[in-house]
Short mmCIF file of C-alpha atoms in Angstrom, two decimals:
data_model
loop_
_atom_site.label_atom_id
_atom_site.label_comp_id
_atom_site.label_asym_id
_atom_site.label_seq_id
_atom_site.Cartn_x
_atom_site.Cartn_y
_atom_site.Cartn_z
CA UNK A 1 21.91 -27.88 -24.37
CA UNK A 2 20.98 -25.10 -21.89
CA UNK A 3 17.29 -25.46 -22.84
CA UNK A 4 17.42 -29.20 -22.23
CA UNK A 5 19.09 -28.69 -18.84
CA UNK A 6 16.45 -26.14 -17.75
CA UNK A 7 13.60 -28.46 -18.73
CA UNK A 8 15.23 -31.28 -16.76
CA UNK A 9 15.80 -29.01 -13.79
CA UNK A 10 12.13 -27.96 -13.80
CA UNK A 11 11.04 -31.56 -13.72
CA UNK A 12 13.39 -32.28 -10.82
CA UNK A 13 12.03 -29.24 -8.98
CA UNK A 14 8.42 -30.48 -9.25
CA UNK A 15 9.48 -33.90 -8.05
CA UNK A 16 11.45 -32.52 -5.11
CA UNK A 17 9.04 -29.90 -3.80
CA UNK A 18 7.30 -32.37 -1.51
CA UNK A 19 10.60 -33.11 0.22
CA UNK A 20 11.54 -29.52 1.10
CA UNK A 21 9.54 -28.03 3.99
CA UNK A 22 9.22 -24.26 4.43
CA UNK A 23 10.75 -22.83 7.57
CA UNK A 24 8.06 -22.51 10.24
CA UNK A 25 8.17 -20.02 13.11
CA UNK A 26 7.73 -22.02 16.28
CA UNK A 27 5.31 -20.82 18.92
CA UNK A 28 5.09 -21.98 22.51
CA UNK A 29 2.07 -24.14 21.66
CA UNK A 30 3.85 -25.74 18.72
CA UNK A 31 6.80 -26.35 21.02
CA UNK A 32 4.51 -28.28 23.35
CA UNK A 33 4.09 -25.64 26.09
CA UNK A 34 0.61 -24.38 27.00
CA UNK A 35 0.91 -20.85 28.33
CA UNK A 36 -1.19 -20.19 31.46
CA UNK A 37 -3.84 -17.48 31.52
CA UNK A 38 -2.12 -15.60 34.35
CA UNK A 39 0.45 -15.71 37.11
CA UNK A 40 -0.38 -17.13 40.53
CA UNK A 41 0.65 -13.98 42.39
CA UNK A 42 -0.32 -11.32 39.86
CA UNK A 43 -3.29 -10.13 41.97
CA UNK A 44 -0.94 -8.47 44.44
CA UNK A 45 0.41 -6.17 41.73
CA UNK A 46 -2.78 -5.51 39.77
CA UNK A 47 -2.48 -1.74 40.20
CA UNK A 48 1.16 -1.49 39.19
CA UNK A 49 2.33 0.67 36.33
CA UNK A 50 3.54 -0.61 32.98
CA UNK A 51 7.28 -1.07 32.47
CA UNK A 52 9.31 1.65 30.84
CA UNK A 53 12.08 1.42 28.32
CA UNK A 54 14.59 2.42 30.98
CA UNK A 55 13.12 0.16 33.65
CA UNK A 56 15.64 1.33 36.26
CA UNK A 57 14.13 4.83 36.11
CA UNK A 58 11.45 3.51 38.46
CA UNK A 59 13.95 3.73 41.32
CA UNK A 60 14.05 7.54 40.80
CA UNK A 61 17.81 7.71 41.32
CA UNK A 62 19.90 9.98 39.12
CA UNK A 63 23.03 8.18 40.35
CA UNK A 64 21.68 4.81 39.21
CA UNK A 65 20.71 6.30 35.84
CA UNK A 66 24.27 7.55 35.39
CA UNK A 67 25.83 4.25 36.43
CA UNK A 68 23.76 2.16 34.01
CA UNK A 69 24.30 4.65 31.18
CA UNK A 70 28.04 4.42 31.72
CA UNK A 71 27.95 0.63 31.85
CA UNK A 72 26.01 0.37 28.59
CA UNK A 73 28.66 2.53 26.92
CA UNK A 74 31.82 1.02 28.40
CA UNK A 75 31.14 -2.52 29.66
CA UNK A 76 33.60 -4.93 28.05
CA UNK A 77 31.19 -7.87 27.95
CA UNK A 78 28.80 -5.75 25.90
CA UNK A 79 31.63 -4.80 23.55
CA UNK A 80 32.39 -8.49 23.07
CA UNK A 81 28.72 -9.18 22.36
CA UNK A 82 28.58 -6.43 19.76
CA UNK A 83 31.53 -8.03 17.99
CA UNK A 84 29.60 -11.33 17.91
CA UNK A 85 26.62 -9.53 16.35
CA UNK A 86 28.92 -8.05 13.69
CA UNK A 87 30.28 -11.53 12.97
CA UNK A 88 26.75 -12.87 12.50
CA UNK A 89 25.90 -9.95 10.24
CA UNK A 90 28.97 -10.74 8.11
CA UNK A 91 27.85 -14.37 7.87
CA UNK A 92 24.50 -13.19 6.52
CA UNK A 93 26.32 -11.14 3.85
CA UNK A 94 28.20 -14.29 2.88
CA UNK A 95 24.93 -16.21 2.53
CA UNK A 96 23.38 -13.42 0.45
CA UNK A 97 26.35 -13.46 -1.91
CA UNK A 98 25.24 -16.87 -3.19
CA UNK A 99 22.28 -15.20 -4.95
CA UNK A 100 24.54 -12.95 -7.03
CA UNK A 101 26.59 -13.90 -10.11
CA UNK A 102 30.26 -14.54 -9.54
CA UNK A 103 32.67 -12.88 -12.00
CA UNK A 104 36.39 -13.38 -12.49
CA UNK A 105 39.07 -12.22 -14.90
CA UNK A 106 42.48 -13.50 -15.90
CA UNK A 107 45.50 -12.44 -17.94
CA UNK A 108 48.12 -14.80 -19.26
CA UNK A 109 51.23 -14.56 -21.40
CA UNK A 110 53.80 -17.00 -22.76
CA UNK A 111 56.79 -17.15 -25.09
CA UNK A 112 58.98 -19.88 -26.46
CA UNK A 113 62.45 -20.16 -25.04
CA UNK A 114 64.20 -19.58 -28.38
CA UNK A 115 62.57 -16.21 -29.24
CA UNK A 116 62.73 -14.90 -25.67
CA UNK A 117 60.78 -11.72 -25.06
CA UNK A 118 60.54 -10.97 -28.81
CA UNK A 119 57.79 -13.56 -29.25
CA UNK A 120 55.19 -13.16 -26.46
CA UNK A 121 51.63 -14.40 -26.73
CA UNK A 122 49.18 -12.71 -24.33
CA UNK A 123 45.47 -13.30 -23.77
CA UNK A 124 42.70 -12.13 -21.44
CA UNK A 125 39.53 -13.81 -20.24
CA UNK A 126 36.45 -12.59 -18.39
CA UNK A 127 34.01 -15.16 -17.04
CA UNK A 128 30.82 -15.12 -14.98
CA UNK A 129 28.83 -17.88 -13.37
CA UNK A 130 25.52 -18.16 -11.54
CA UNK A 131 24.15 -21.02 -9.47
CA UNK A 132 20.43 -21.68 -9.85
CA UNK A 133 18.85 -22.20 -6.45
CA UNK A 134 16.09 -24.47 -7.73
CA UNK A 135 16.02 -26.65 -4.63
CA UNK A 136 16.37 -23.97 -1.97
CA UNK A 137 19.85 -24.76 -0.66
CA UNK A 138 21.01 -21.16 -0.82
CA UNK A 139 17.69 -19.87 0.51
CA UNK A 140 17.92 -22.25 3.46
CA UNK A 141 21.47 -21.13 4.19
CA UNK A 142 20.39 -17.50 4.05
CA UNK A 143 17.43 -18.18 6.38
CA UNK A 144 19.75 -19.93 8.81
CA UNK A 145 22.18 -17.01 8.73
CA UNK A 146 19.33 -14.54 9.24
CA UNK A 147 18.00 -16.53 12.19
CA UNK A 148 21.48 -16.74 13.67
CA UNK A 149 21.79 -12.96 13.33
CA UNK A 150 18.47 -12.57 15.14
CA UNK A 151 19.72 -14.91 17.87
CA UNK A 152 22.92 -12.88 18.22
CA UNK A 153 20.95 -9.63 18.50
CA UNK A 154 18.62 -11.11 21.13
CA UNK A 155 21.62 -12.52 22.97
CA UNK A 156 23.07 -9.02 23.04
CA UNK A 157 19.80 -7.66 24.42
CA UNK A 158 19.80 -10.34 27.10
CA UNK A 159 23.38 -9.41 27.94
CA UNK A 160 22.42 -5.74 28.16
CA UNK A 161 19.61 -6.62 30.57
CA UNK A 162 22.06 -8.68 32.64
CA UNK A 163 24.55 -5.81 32.79
CA UNK A 164 21.80 -3.35 33.73
CA UNK A 165 20.52 -5.57 36.53
CA UNK A 166 24.04 -6.40 37.72
CA UNK A 167 24.89 -2.70 37.99
CA UNK A 168 21.67 -1.95 39.88
CA UNK A 169 22.07 -4.95 42.19
CA UNK A 170 25.77 -4.25 42.70
CA UNK A 171 25.15 -0.63 43.63
CA UNK A 172 22.31 -1.53 45.99
CA UNK A 173 24.47 -4.17 47.65
CA UNK A 174 27.22 -1.58 48.05
CA UNK A 175 24.80 0.93 49.57
CA UNK A 176 23.49 -1.78 51.89
CA UNK A 177 27.03 -2.62 53.02
CA UNK A 178 27.71 1.06 53.66
CA UNK A 179 24.53 1.30 55.74
CA UNK A 180 25.51 -1.85 57.64
CA UNK A 181 28.85 -0.19 58.33
CA UNK A 182 27.01 2.86 59.67
CA UNK A 183 24.93 0.58 61.91
CA UNK A 184 28.09 -1.14 63.12
CA UNK A 185 29.72 2.20 63.90
CA UNK A 186 26.65 3.34 65.84
CA UNK A 187 26.76 0.06 67.73
CA UNK A 188 30.43 0.72 68.49
CA UNK A 189 29.52 4.14 69.87
CA UNK A 190 26.89 2.51 72.09
CA UNK A 191 29.43 -0.07 73.29
CA UNK A 192 31.93 2.66 74.12
CA UNK A 193 29.27 4.65 75.98
CA UNK A 194 28.20 1.61 77.99
CA UNK A 195 31.81 0.74 78.72
CA UNK A 196 32.34 4.22 80.15
CA UNK A 197 29.29 3.73 82.41
CA UNK A 198 30.63 0.34 83.53
CA UNK A 199 34.07 1.82 84.21
CA UNK A 200 32.64 4.62 86.34
CA UNK A 201 30.50 2.23 88.36
CA UNK A 202 33.43 -0.16 88.81
CA UNK A 203 35.68 2.62 90.05
CA UNK A 204 32.91 3.61 92.47
CA UNK A 205 32.88 0.05 93.77
CA UNK A 206 29.24 -0.66 92.92
CA UNK A 207 29.99 -3.52 90.48
CA UNK A 208 32.59 -6.25 90.14
CA UNK A 209 35.28 -6.76 87.54
CA UNK A 210 33.02 -9.30 85.81
CA UNK A 211 30.96 -6.48 84.31
CA UNK A 212 34.11 -4.75 83.10
CA UNK A 213 35.38 -7.91 81.40
CA UNK A 214 31.98 -8.61 79.83
CA UNK A 215 31.68 -5.13 78.37
CA UNK A 216 35.31 -5.22 77.19
CA UNK A 217 34.48 -8.33 75.17
CA UNK A 218 31.37 -6.65 73.77
CA UNK A 219 33.41 -3.60 72.81
CA UNK A 220 36.08 -5.73 71.08
CA UNK A 221 33.43 -7.59 69.05
CA UNK A 222 31.88 -4.29 67.99
CA UNK A 223 35.26 -3.04 66.80
CA UNK A 224 35.97 -6.31 64.94
CA UNK A 225 32.89 -5.87 62.71
CA UNK A 226 34.20 -2.61 61.24
CA UNK A 227 37.17 -3.93 59.17
CA UNK A 228 35.10 -6.89 57.94
CA UNK A 229 32.42 -4.58 56.53
CA UNK A 230 35.04 -2.24 55.10
CA UNK A 231 36.54 -5.20 53.24
CA UNK A 232 33.12 -6.12 51.84
CA UNK A 233 32.61 -2.56 50.65
CA UNK A 234 35.95 -2.60 48.84
CA UNK A 235 35.06 -5.89 47.14
CA UNK A 236 31.66 -4.64 45.99
CA UNK A 237 32.94 -1.25 44.88
CA UNK A 238 35.70 -2.73 42.73
CA UNK A 239 33.24 -5.21 41.19
CA UNK A 240 30.98 -2.30 40.26
CA UNK A 241 33.95 -0.48 38.71
CA UNK A 242 34.64 -3.46 36.44
CA UNK A 243 30.99 -3.51 35.31
CA UNK A 244 31.47 0.13 34.31
CA UNK A 245 34.62 -0.71 32.35
CA UNK A 246 36.79 1.23 34.81
CA UNK A 247 40.05 0.44 36.51
CA UNK A 248 38.99 -0.63 40.04
CA UNK A 249 41.84 1.15 41.82
CA UNK A 250 40.75 4.54 43.06
CA UNK A 251 37.10 4.20 42.05
CA UNK A 252 34.45 5.52 44.46
CA UNK A 253 30.80 4.81 43.74
CA UNK A 254 28.16 7.51 44.36
CA UNK A 255 26.76 7.86 47.86
CA UNK A 256 23.06 7.37 48.55
CA UNK A 257 20.75 6.16 51.32
CA UNK A 258 19.57 2.64 50.56
CA UNK A 259 16.64 3.11 52.96
CA UNK A 260 15.19 6.03 51.01
CA UNK A 261 15.49 4.76 47.42
CA UNK A 262 12.07 4.46 45.81
CA UNK A 263 10.69 0.98 45.29
CA UNK A 264 9.42 0.72 41.68
CA UNK A 265 6.67 -1.48 40.40
CA UNK A 266 6.33 -3.35 37.12
CA UNK A 267 3.31 -4.88 35.43
CA UNK A 268 4.04 -8.57 34.77
CA UNK A 269 1.49 -8.60 31.93
CA UNK A 270 0.24 -11.90 30.57
CA UNK A 271 2.38 -15.04 30.44
CA UNK A 272 2.11 -15.03 26.65
CA UNK A 273 3.80 -11.60 26.63
CA UNK A 274 7.03 -13.22 27.77
CA UNK A 275 7.56 -14.68 24.31
CA UNK A 276 7.89 -11.15 22.92
CA UNK A 277 9.48 -9.44 25.92
CA UNK A 278 12.20 -11.72 27.23
CA UNK A 279 15.28 -11.57 24.99
CA UNK A 280 16.50 -15.00 26.08
CA UNK A 281 13.22 -16.58 24.87
CA UNK A 282 13.44 -14.69 21.57
CA UNK A 283 17.03 -15.88 21.24
CA UNK A 284 15.98 -19.49 21.81
CA UNK A 285 13.18 -19.12 19.27
CA UNK A 286 15.57 -17.66 16.68
CA UNK A 287 18.03 -20.49 17.28
CA UNK A 288 15.18 -22.93 16.67
CA UNK A 289 14.40 -21.24 13.36
CA UNK A 290 18.07 -21.55 12.42
CA UNK A 291 17.95 -25.25 13.25
CA UNK A 292 14.90 -25.69 10.99
CA UNK A 293 16.69 -23.88 8.17
CA UNK A 294 19.73 -26.11 8.59
CA UNK A 295 17.47 -29.14 8.09
CA UNK A 296 16.21 -27.64 4.82
CA UNK A 297 19.79 -27.03 3.70
CA UNK A 298 20.73 -30.62 4.53
CA UNK A 299 17.75 -31.92 2.53
CA UNK A 300 18.63 -29.72 -0.45
CA UNK A 301 22.08 -31.33 -0.56
CA UNK A 302 20.41 -34.51 -1.92
CA UNK A 303 19.43 -32.69 -5.11
CA UNK A 304 21.67 -31.68 -8.03
CA UNK A 305 23.31 -28.28 -8.32
CA UNK A 306 22.95 -26.35 -11.58
CA UNK A 307 25.45 -23.70 -12.69
CA UNK A 308 25.20 -21.37 -15.67
CA UNK A 309 28.33 -19.72 -17.05
CA UNK A 310 29.43 -17.26 -19.69
CA UNK A 311 32.85 -16.11 -20.80
CA UNK A 312 34.72 -13.75 -23.13
CA UNK A 313 38.31 -14.24 -24.19
CA UNK A 314 40.64 -12.41 -26.55
CA UNK A 315 44.24 -12.59 -27.68
CA UNK A 316 46.11 -9.40 -26.83
CA UNK A 317 48.81 -10.03 -29.47
CA UNK A 318 48.32 -10.87 -33.13
CA UNK A 319 44.67 -9.83 -33.21
CA UNK A 320 41.74 -8.55 -31.22
CA UNK A 321 39.03 -11.10 -31.97
CA UNK A 322 36.64 -11.77 -29.09
CA UNK A 323 35.55 -15.32 -28.43
CA UNK A 324 32.36 -15.83 -26.39
CA UNK A 325 31.14 -18.99 -24.69
CA UNK A 326 28.09 -20.19 -22.76
CA UNK A 327 27.97 -23.19 -20.47
CA UNK A 328 25.66 -25.04 -18.15
CA UNK A 329 26.50 -27.84 -15.77
CA UNK A 330 24.62 -30.17 -13.49
CA UNK A 331 26.35 -31.90 -10.58
CA UNK A 332 24.72 -34.68 -8.58
CA UNK A 333 26.25 -36.70 -5.79
CA UNK A 334 25.86 -40.38 -6.62
CA UNK A 335 27.60 -41.97 -3.64
CA UNK A 336 28.89 -40.24 -0.50
CA UNK A 337 29.23 -43.12 1.91
CA UNK A 338 26.22 -41.93 3.93
CA UNK A 339 27.64 -38.45 4.48
CA UNK A 340 24.50 -36.64 3.29
CA UNK A 341 22.22 -38.86 5.37
CA UNK A 342 24.40 -38.26 8.41
CA UNK A 343 24.33 -34.50 7.85
CA UNK A 344 20.53 -34.55 7.69
CA UNK A 345 20.25 -36.71 10.81
CA UNK A 346 22.64 -34.40 12.63
CA UNK A 347 20.61 -31.31 11.66
CA UNK A 348 17.39 -32.98 12.79
CA UNK A 349 18.94 -33.98 16.12
CA UNK A 350 20.22 -30.45 16.71
CA UNK A 351 16.73 -29.16 15.98
CA UNK A 352 15.22 -31.50 18.59
CA UNK A 353 17.81 -30.38 21.12
CA UNK A 354 17.04 -26.72 20.34
CA UNK A 355 13.32 -27.40 20.68
CA UNK A 356 13.82 -28.94 24.11
CA UNK A 357 15.96 -25.97 25.15
CA UNK A 358 13.21 -23.60 23.98
CA UNK A 359 10.61 -25.45 26.04
CA UNK A 360 12.86 -25.37 29.09
CA UNK A 361 13.47 -21.63 28.65
CA UNK A 362 9.73 -20.93 28.56
CA UNK A 363 9.03 -22.96 31.69
CA UNK A 364 11.91 -21.33 33.54
CA UNK A 365 10.69 -17.87 32.50
CA UNK A 366 7.19 -18.58 33.81
CA UNK A 367 8.64 -19.70 37.12
CA UNK A 368 10.90 -16.64 37.35
CA UNK A 369 7.95 -14.25 37.15
CA UNK A 370 5.84 -16.02 39.77
CA UNK A 371 8.79 -16.36 42.15
CA UNK A 372 9.61 -12.66 41.74
CA UNK A 373 6.01 -11.61 42.29
CA UNK A 374 5.78 -13.67 45.46
CA UNK A 375 9.12 -12.30 46.67
CA UNK A 376 7.86 -8.73 46.26
CA UNK A 377 4.77 -9.50 48.31
CA UNK A 378 6.65 -11.43 51.00
CA UNK A 379 9.49 -8.92 51.36
CA UNK A 380 7.09 -5.99 51.67
CA UNK A 381 5.29 -7.68 54.56
CA UNK A 382 8.61 -8.72 56.09
CA UNK A 383 10.14 -5.24 55.96
CA UNK A 384 7.11 -3.79 57.71
CA UNK A 385 7.64 -6.14 60.66
CA UNK A 386 11.41 -5.61 60.65
CA UNK A 387 10.89 -1.87 61.04
CA UNK A 388 8.63 -2.48 64.04
CA UNK A 389 11.23 -4.84 65.52
CA UNK A 390 14.05 -2.31 65.03
CA UNK A 391 12.14 0.55 66.68
CA UNK A 392 11.06 -1.67 69.57
CA UNK A 393 14.62 -2.92 70.10
CA UNK A 394 15.86 0.67 70.14
CA UNK A 395 13.35 1.59 72.85
CA UNK A 396 14.30 -1.50 74.84
CA UNK A 397 17.99 -0.57 74.64
CA UNK A 398 17.28 2.98 75.79
CA UNK A 399 15.29 1.69 78.80
CA UNK A 400 17.91 -0.92 79.71
CA UNK A 401 20.70 1.67 79.58
CA UNK A 402 18.78 4.05 81.86
CA UNK A 403 18.04 1.26 84.32
CA UNK A 404 21.65 0.10 84.42
CA UNK A 405 22.95 3.63 84.88
CA UNK A 406 20.48 4.11 87.74
CA UNK A 407 21.59 0.86 89.33
CA UNK A 408 18.23 -0.89 88.94
CA UNK A 409 19.22 -3.09 86.03
CA UNK A 410 21.93 -5.65 85.38
CA UNK A 411 24.60 -5.62 82.70
CA UNK A 412 23.43 -8.87 81.14
CA UNK A 413 20.04 -7.39 80.30
CA UNK A 414 21.73 -4.30 78.88
CA UNK A 415 24.10 -6.31 76.70
CA UNK A 416 21.23 -8.46 75.42
CA UNK A 417 19.25 -5.32 74.60
CA UNK A 418 22.22 -3.87 72.73
CA UNK A 419 22.74 -7.07 70.73
CA UNK A 420 19.04 -7.25 69.89
CA UNK A 421 19.06 -3.68 68.64
CA UNK A 422 22.15 -4.24 66.53
CA UNK A 423 20.66 -7.38 64.98
CA UNK A 424 17.31 -5.68 64.35
CA UNK A 425 18.89 -2.61 62.76
CA UNK A 426 21.15 -4.74 60.59
CA UNK A 427 18.33 -7.07 59.54
CA UNK A 428 16.15 -4.11 58.59
CA UNK A 429 18.83 -2.90 56.19
CA UNK A 430 19.02 -6.35 54.64
CA UNK A 431 15.23 -6.44 54.43
CA UNK A 432 15.21 -3.25 52.38
CA UNK A 433 17.94 -4.72 50.15
CA UNK A 434 15.75 -7.81 49.61
CA UNK A 435 12.88 -5.60 48.44
CA UNK A 436 15.11 -3.73 46.00
CA UNK A 437 16.56 -7.01 44.73
CA UNK A 438 13.07 -8.48 44.27
CA UNK A 439 12.09 -5.45 42.18
CA UNK A 440 15.16 -5.93 39.98
CA UNK A 441 14.43 -9.65 39.63
CA UNK A 442 10.87 -8.97 38.49
CA UNK A 443 12.06 -6.55 35.83
CA UNK A 444 14.54 -9.16 34.60
CA UNK A 445 11.91 -11.91 34.74
CA UNK A 446 9.51 -10.00 32.47
CA UNK A 447 12.30 -8.92 30.11
CA UNK A 448 12.99 -5.39 31.32
CA UNK A 449 11.30 -2.68 29.28
CA UNK A 450 9.79 -3.14 25.87
#
């Protein structure tokens, strides 16, 4: 009987091979996306160095190194992601178990009610079974589980890159807010100094009370900026603490000068490199492979399943004879009300949706790199002009203050010069922050380090 079943199964396998497609690894071209030869703004960074594993090391900040190291060890989102990877790994073990024989054992005993415990019949049985994967159902399930594990790992890598960039951006924003606070405090000192000059001149009778009122308003506005910036610093510092897995109360981030942090560079490489560097693209590609494997599993459900079995049994009372048995069974769904067809159609639709998502991810990644490259170029040119504007505004304020103190200038010109200097100094800090942020964005756009 077993020989007949195996011959029949072989015939069914030859007939069904044309219906089961091997899982294909999708490329960008196969997904319908033609990768460009280069980025539009790559010429501006042709001399840049290649990315490192620890991409943030390019900022040459030991404090940043320590912050990101701590976040990678203690961030709760990363811990959650690792648990998801473990769950996917367990699912793969479940799929692999289908390729191993399944064994079970049983013990039983009985007695008639008249003899009680004096007449007990006991027996034991050991059985094993194995499912032949002639039509690839188990292989397809294993391939899907393996692809899902790959997707979970790449998702974790993408999450790590997000945490790394969030820590770097959060710390730079905090340093920028601290520098803005320093600018605001210097502006307050200037306002207080000018107010003292106005007061002296008013008491001498050389100016009217209008100048006193005007400078009082300027002084009050300068003081009002301080608590607002202090509140922003608290908000950013506590957000950074959470990224590090710390309790936000009582946390103080390291001090550093945002204006002196090195500006790193990163080689964007070729557009085709993104497919092997960006974890989100590798995750999308792995999810597409899982979708293809699910189609194969749905197709295999149309074919019969074949199980081989063997067993040993013995009576534990009244003798020790062993009784062996062999079995083979074939099960084929004859009518399922369209359930199998629906499962296949659903798997195919999910594959098309995953393919569209993969295409969209590639296009978005290409855009991210070009936008980041252009931002680096634009922000570098912008910061250069902002520095000139800040220094010029500082000279103008110094001249206006001297003129007003000497009685040759008016208060309105002095207040305008002060406001211009404050705005220029503040904008320069934000310009440096934009350059640092653009560098982070480029690293993220190209997938961090290898």
